[in-house]
mmCIF file of C-alpha atoms (C1' of nucleotides) in Angstrom:
data_model
loop_
_atom_site.group_PDB
_atom_site.id
_atom_site.type_symbol
_atom_site.label_atom_id
_atom_site.label_comp_id
_atom_site.label_asym_id
_atom_site.label_seq_id
_atom_site.Cartn_x
_atom_site.Cartn_y
_atom_site.Cartn_z
ATOM 1 C CA MET A 1 82.505 92.253 72.691
ATOM 2 C CA ALA A 2 80.554 94.514 70.099
ATOM 3 C CA TRP A 3 78.877 97.833 70.687
ATOM 4 C CA THR A 4 75.432 96.324 70.402
ATOM 5 C CA GLU A 5 72.720 98.634 70.879
ATOM 6 C CA GLU A 6 72.186 97.799 74.302
ATOM 7 C CA ARG A 7 75.489 98.445 75.360
ATOM 8 C CA VAL A 8 75.664 102.008 73.562
ATOM 9 C CA GLU A 9 72.455 103.007 75.523
ATOM 10 C CA ARG A 10 73.785 101.924 78.669
ATOM 11 C CA LEU A 11 76.785 103.867 77.973
ATOM 12 C CA LYS A 12 75.101 106.834 76.989
ATOM 13 C CA GLN A 13 73.012 106.914 79.886
ATOM 14 C CA MET A 14 76.320 106.210 82.078
ATOM 15 C CA TRP A 15 78.202 108.745 80.573
ATOM 16 C CA ASN A 16 75.451 111.484 80.974
ATOM 17 C CA GLU A 17 74.973 110.491 84.329
ATOM 18 C CA GLY A 18 78.311 111.511 84.834
ATOM 19 C CA HIS A 19 79.985 108.265 85.425
ATOM 20 C CA SER A 20 83.853 108.141 84.477
ATOM 21 C CA ALA A 21 85.113 106.001 81.489
ATOM 22 C CA SER A 22 86.452 103.567 83.666
ATOM 23 C CA GLN A 23 83.394 103.311 85.676
ATOM 24 C CA ILE A 24 81.658 102.567 82.854
ATOM 25 C CA ALA A 25 84.040 100.201 81.203
ATOM 26 C CA LYS A 26 84.096 98.229 84.459
ATOM 27 C CA GLU A 27 80.392 98.274 84.377
ATOM 28 C CA LEU A 28 79.827 97.203 80.984
ATOM 29 C CA GLY A 29 82.723 94.679 80.941
ATOM 30 C CA ASP A 30 84.692 93.662 78.208
ATOM 31 C CA VAL A 31 85.780 96.793 77.324
ATOM 32 C CA THR A 32 88.732 99.259 78.469
ATOM 33 C CA ARG A 33 88.179 102.532 79.604
ATOM 34 C CA ASN A 34 89.874 103.722 76.252
ATOM 35 C CA ALA A 35 87.339 101.773 74.589
ATOM 36 C CA VAL A 36 84.736 103.736 76.159
ATOM 37 C CA ILE A 37 86.160 107.007 75.518
ATOM 38 C CA GLY A 38 86.871 106.106 71.959
ATOM 39 C CA LYS A 39 83.137 105.129 71.719
ATOM 40 C CA VAL A 40 81.935 108.252 73.446
ATOM 41 C CA HIS A 41 83.787 110.531 70.828
ATOM 42 C CA ARG A 42 82.418 108.401 67.923
ATOM 43 C CA LEU A 43 79.055 109.054 69.441
ATOM 44 C CA GLY A 44 79.703 112.704 69.260
ATOM 45 C CA LEU A 45 78.802 113.007 72.928
ATOM 46 C CA SER A 46 81.917 114.075 75.027
ATOM 47 C CA ASN A 47 82.219 117.322 76.711
ATOM 48 C CA ARG A 48 79.892 116.741 79.184
ATOM 49 C CA VAL A 49 79.657 119.028 82.259
ATOM 50 C CA THR A 50 81.838 116.896 84.916
ATOM 51 C CA PRO A 51 81.180 118.540 88.437
ATOM 52 C CA GLY A 52 84.739 119.653 89.519
ATOM 53 C CA ASP A 53 85.800 120.372 85.954
ATOM 54 C CA ALA A 54 85.348 124.101 85.668
ATOM 55 C CA ALA A 55 87.107 124.676 82.516
ATOM 56 C CA LYS A 56 89.259 122.402 80.560
ATOM 57 C CA PRO A 57 90.800 123.753 77.222
ATOM 58 C CA ALA A 58 90.769 120.928 74.859
ATOM 59 C CA ALA A 59 93.718 121.878 72.995
ATOM 60 C CA LYS A 60 97.132 120.420 72.546
ATOM 61 C CA ALA A 61 98.158 117.648 70.073
ATOM 62 C CA GLU A 62 97.793 119.625 67.311
ATOM 63 C CA PRO A 63 97.647 123.716 68.112
ATOM 64 C CA ALA A 64 96.735 125.758 65.222
ATOM 65 C CA PRO A 65 99.846 127.298 63.869
ATOM 66 C CA GLU A 66 98.252 130.667 63.899
ATOM 67 C CA ALA A 67 99.353 133.796 65.959
ATOM 68 C CA PRO A 68 97.333 133.199 69.548
ATOM 69 C CA LYS A 69 95.142 135.974 69.455
ATOM 70 C CA ALA A 70 94.091 136.774 72.789
ATOM 71 C CA GLU A 71 90.173 136.965 72.615
ATOM 72 C CA PRO A 72 88.106 139.431 74.772
ATOM 73 C CA VAL A 73 85.773 136.333 76.029
ATOM 74 C CA ALA A 74 83.121 137.419 78.477
ATOM 75 C CA GLU A 75 83.782 134.492 80.986
ATOM 76 C CA ALA A 76 81.250 133.962 83.545
ATOM 77 C CA PRO A 77 83.018 133.893 87.084
ATOM 78 C CA ALA A 78 82.153 129.975 86.723
ATOM 79 C CA ALA A 79 79.296 129.743 89.187
ATOM 80 C CA LYS A 80 80.434 126.783 91.103
ATOM 81 C CA PRO A 81 77.548 124.361 92.281
ATOM 82 C CA ALA A 82 79.406 124.312 95.811
ATOM 83 C CA PRO A 83 76.291 124.176 98.446
ATOM 84 C CA GLU A 84 78.699 123.415 101.312
ATOM 85 C CA PRO A 85 80.566 126.015 103.321
ATOM 86 C CA ALA A 86 78.682 129.314 103.427
ATOM 87 C CA GLU A 87 81.736 130.895 104.228
ATOM 88 C CA GLU A 88 82.729 134.072 102.515
ATOM 89 C CA PRO A 89 86.466 135.398 103.138
ATOM 90 C CA ALA A 90 85.422 138.854 104.020
ATOM 91 C CA ALA A 91 85.610 141.425 101.059
ATOM 92 C CA ALA A 92 89.038 140.102 99.935
ATOM 93 C CA PRO A 93 90.396 140.255 96.503
ATOM 94 C CA VAL A 94 90.283 136.204 95.873
ATOM 95 C CA GLU A 95 93.709 135.755 94.021
ATOM 96 C CA GLU A 96 93.112 132.015 93.913
ATOM 97 C CA GLU A 97 91.014 130.157 96.574
ATOM 98 C CA PRO A 98 90.606 131.005 100.405
ATOM 99 C CA VAL A 99 94.035 130.606 101.516
ATOM 100 C CA GLU A 100 94.287 127.350 103.339
ATOM 101 C CA ALA A 101 96.390 126.845 106.337
ATOM 102 C CA GLN A 102 99.362 125.037 104.993
ATOM 103 C CA VAL A 103 100.340 123.849 108.403
ATOM 104 C CA PRO A 104 98.476 121.622 110.882
ATOM 105 C CA ALA A 105 96.703 123.681 113.463
ATOM 106 C CA ILE A 106 99.481 124.039 116.611
ATOM 107 C CA PRO A 107 97.748 124.359 119.793
ATOM 108 C CA ALA A 108 97.937 127.702 121.379
ATOM 109 C CA ARG A 109 99.031 126.037 124.705
ATOM 110 C CA ARG A 110 102.705 126.352 123.455
ATOM 111 C CA ARG A 111 103.645 128.295 126.679
ATOM 112 C CA ILE A 112 102.703 125.771 129.053
ATOM 113 C CA VAL A 113 104.990 122.994 126.786
ATOM 114 C CA PRO A 114 108.319 122.409 128.428
ATOM 115 C CA ALA A 115 111.122 123.201 125.727
ATOM 116 C CA GLY A 116 111.367 121.308 123.001
ATOM 117 C CA GLN A 117 109.429 120.192 119.802
ATOM 118 C CA PRO A 118 105.647 121.670 119.451
ATOM 119 C CA LEU A 119 103.116 119.336 120.607
ATOM 120 C CA PRO A 120 101.525 117.175 117.844
ATOM 121 C CA PRO A 121 98.639 118.896 116.106
ATOM 122 C CA GLN A 122 96.097 116.476 116.681
ATOM 123 C CA THR A 123 96.498 116.802 120.757
ATOM 124 C CA SER A 124 94.650 120.238 120.602
ATOM 125 C CA ALA A 125 91.154 120.619 120.353
ATOM 126 C CA ASN A 126 90.472 124.319 119.047
ATOM 127 C CA GLU A 127 87.505 125.502 116.504
ATOM 128 C CA ILE A 128 87.641 122.875 114.306
ATOM 129 C CA SER A 129 84.323 121.390 113.464
ATOM 130 C CA PRO A 130 83.288 118.767 116.135
ATOM 131 C CA GLU A 131 82.486 116.484 113.624
ATOM 132 C CA ALA A 132 85.536 116.603 111.954
ATOM 133 C CA LEU A 133 87.319 116.068 115.052
ATOM 134 C CA GLU A 134 84.964 113.399 116.176
ATOM 135 C CA ASN A 135 85.888 111.642 112.863
ATOM 136 C CA VAL A 136 89.509 112.022 113.040
ATOM 137 C CA ARG A 137 89.340 110.158 116.493
ATOM 138 C CA GLU A 138 87.691 107.374 115.100
ATOM 139 C CA VAL A 139 90.099 107.336 111.877
ATOM 140 C CA GLU A 140 92.988 107.240 114.082
ATOM 141 C CA LYS A 141 91.895 103.969 115.491
ATOM 142 C CA THR A 142 92.306 102.422 112.242
ATOM 143 C CA ALA A 143 95.889 104.501 111.709
ATOM 144 C CA LYS A 144 98.405 102.365 110.226
ATOM 145 C CA ARG A 145 101.127 103.527 112.629
ATOM 146 C CA LEU A 146 103.833 104.142 110.146
ATOM 147 C CA SER A 147 107.282 105.094 111.261
ATOM 148 C CA LEU A 148 108.875 107.869 109.610
ATOM 149 C CA MET A 149 110.825 105.376 107.585
ATOM 150 C CA GLU A 150 107.706 104.209 106.384
ATOM 151 C CA LEU A 151 106.112 106.947 104.939
ATOM 152 C CA THR A 152 105.650 107.326 101.340
ATOM 153 C CA GLU A 153 104.024 109.682 98.997
ATOM 154 C CA ARG A 154 100.884 108.066 99.708
ATOM 155 C CA THR A 155 100.766 107.430 103.184
ATOM 156 C CA CYS A 156 99.050 109.785 105.625
ATOM 157 C CA LYS A 157 101.576 112.130 107.057
ATOM 158 C CA TRP A 158 99.681 113.150 110.077
ATOM 159 C CA PRO A 159 101.811 112.900 113.569
ATOM 160 C CA ILE A 160 99.837 110.676 116.240
ATOM 161 C CA GLY A 161 101.042 110.922 119.710
ATOM 162 C CA ASP A 162 104.304 112.262 121.452
ATOM 163 C CA PRO A 163 107.176 112.297 119.458
ATOM 164 C CA ALA A 164 109.371 111.796 122.396
ATOM 165 C CA SER A 165 107.775 108.470 123.420
ATOM 166 C CA GLU A 166 107.533 105.121 122.162
ATOM 167 C CA HIS A 167 103.644 106.111 121.325
ATOM 168 C CA PHE A 168 104.491 108.164 118.334
ATOM 169 C CA TRP A 169 103.503 107.238 114.751
ATOM 170 C CA PHE A 170 102.192 108.694 111.549
ATOM 171 C CA CYS A 171 98.708 107.719 110.535
ATOM 172 C CA GLY A 172 99.574 106.085 107.337
ATOM 173 C CA LEU A 173 96.192 105.811 105.774
ATOM 174 C CA ALA A 174 95.836 106.605 102.101
ATOM 175 C CA VAL A 175 96.142 110.010 101.455
ATOM 176 C CA GLN A 176 93.692 112.404 99.631
ATOM 177 C CA GLN A 177 95.276 112.745 96.307
ATOM 178 C CA GLY A 178 97.980 115.541 96.039
ATOM 179 C CA LYS A 179 97.405 115.902 99.946
ATOM 180 C CA PRO A 180 99.720 114.990 102.199
ATOM 181 C CA TYR A 181 97.188 113.840 104.604
ATOM 182 C CA CYS A 182 94.265 111.193 104.732
ATOM 183 C CA GLU A 183 90.659 112.749 104.234
ATOM 184 C CA ALA A 184 90.386 112.841 107.650
ATOM 185 C CA HIS A 185 93.428 114.888 108.519
ATOM 186 C CA VAL A 186 92.927 117.047 105.620
ATOM 187 C CA GLY A 187 89.463 118.131 107.143
ATOM 188 C CA VAL A 188 91.603 119.148 110.312
ATOM 189 C CA ALA A 189 94.642 120.283 108.807
ATOM 190 C CA PHE A 190 93.048 122.710 106.323
ATOM 191 C CA GLN A 191 91.318 125.563 107.640
ATOM 192 C CA PRO A 192 89.872 128.482 105.761
ATOM 193 C CA MET A 193 91.849 131.734 106.944
ATOM 194 C CA SER A 194 88.393 133.180 107.821
ATOM 195 C CA ALA A 195 88.227 130.159 110.716
ATOM 196 C CA ARG A 196 91.946 131.044 111.984
ATOM 197 C CA ARG A 197 91.942 134.692 112.345
ATOM 198 C CA ASP A 198 91.713 136.008 115.933
ATOM 199 C CA ARG A 199 92.053 132.543 117.433
ATOM 200 C CA ARG A 200 94.159 133.927 120.021
ATOM 201 C CA ARG A 201 93.237 136.836 122.224
ATOM 202 C "C1'" DC B 1 101.352 106.951 91.420
ATOM 203 C "C1'" DC B 2 96.394 107.216 91.411
ATOM 204 C "C1'" DC B 3 92.998 109.330 88.301
ATOM 205 C "C1'" DT B 4 90.747 111.865 84.238
ATOM 206 C "C1'" DG B 5 89.314 112.467 79.226
ATOM 207 C "C1'" DA B 6 91.411 113.427 74.601
ATOM 208 C "C1'" DT B 7 93.722 112.381 70.300
ATOM 209 C "C1'" DT B 8 96.144 109.582 66.967
ATOM 210 C "C1'" DC B 9 96.340 105.879 63.827
ATOM 211 C "C1'" DG B 10 97.127 100.934 62.693
ATOM 212 C "C1'" DC B 11 93.843 97.682 62.256
ATOM 213 C "C1'" DG C 1 84.229 101.573 63.482
ATOM 214 C "C1'" DC C 2 87.388 100.174 67.114
ATOM 215 C "C1'" DG C 3 90.609 100.909 70.836
ATOM 216 C "C1'" DA C 4 95.904 100.438 72.507
ATOM 217 C "C1'" DA C 5 98.928 103.665 72.635
ATOM 218 C "C1'" DT C 6 99.892 107.859 73.793
ATOM 219 C "C1'" DC C 7 99.244 112.740 75.520
ATOM 220 C "C1'" DA C 8 97.806 116.149 78.900
ATOM 221 C "C1'" DG C 9 96.225 117.403 82.892
ATOM 222 C "C1'" DG C 10 94.343 117.036 88.087
#
DNA sequence: CCCTGATTCGC
DNA sequence: GCGAATCAGG
């Protein structure tokens, strides 16, 4: 199918609205995302401001053979439109991003746990947001209940139940890209440092 | 592996 | 002009 004015118009609109090339392709029909991207470029659109895409150096295939000079670019600290958490990691030198807890929040009830493995993380209710916890409970009802052997790189590895009992399995839902857990579990597994300090005592 | 956009180049 | 193939990155 050709690029009629109508379709081009639709393309422009959607592109400017922030839809991805594949989304646009699906919407228009009879075109691949490649076709859309190609058209976008020929139309001179392209570098729109995609949320989540702070700064993308678009150089690669044909790097200028010139000596790479370090330019003293006055780069703004990239004011991210993140109106979500009003959390401030105190006045700490931000190295990368608010350090996340790499390990599921372990219950502080270790002392009453008989010898053995630590309890599965989800068995405790600490300072995680109630909504998140509620969400997790709901999600766990639909868990795939995978065994260790059934886990793959794209299945949520959040443990559910007592590892020593028969009623133990892994969530198994689709993981959030990059993360080891599904969305719901990522929500309770990764806490900002600020929220973790001084739990005990 | 899923996805994103960017670029190249034969058509 | 078109877009598949490919590349680069998340």
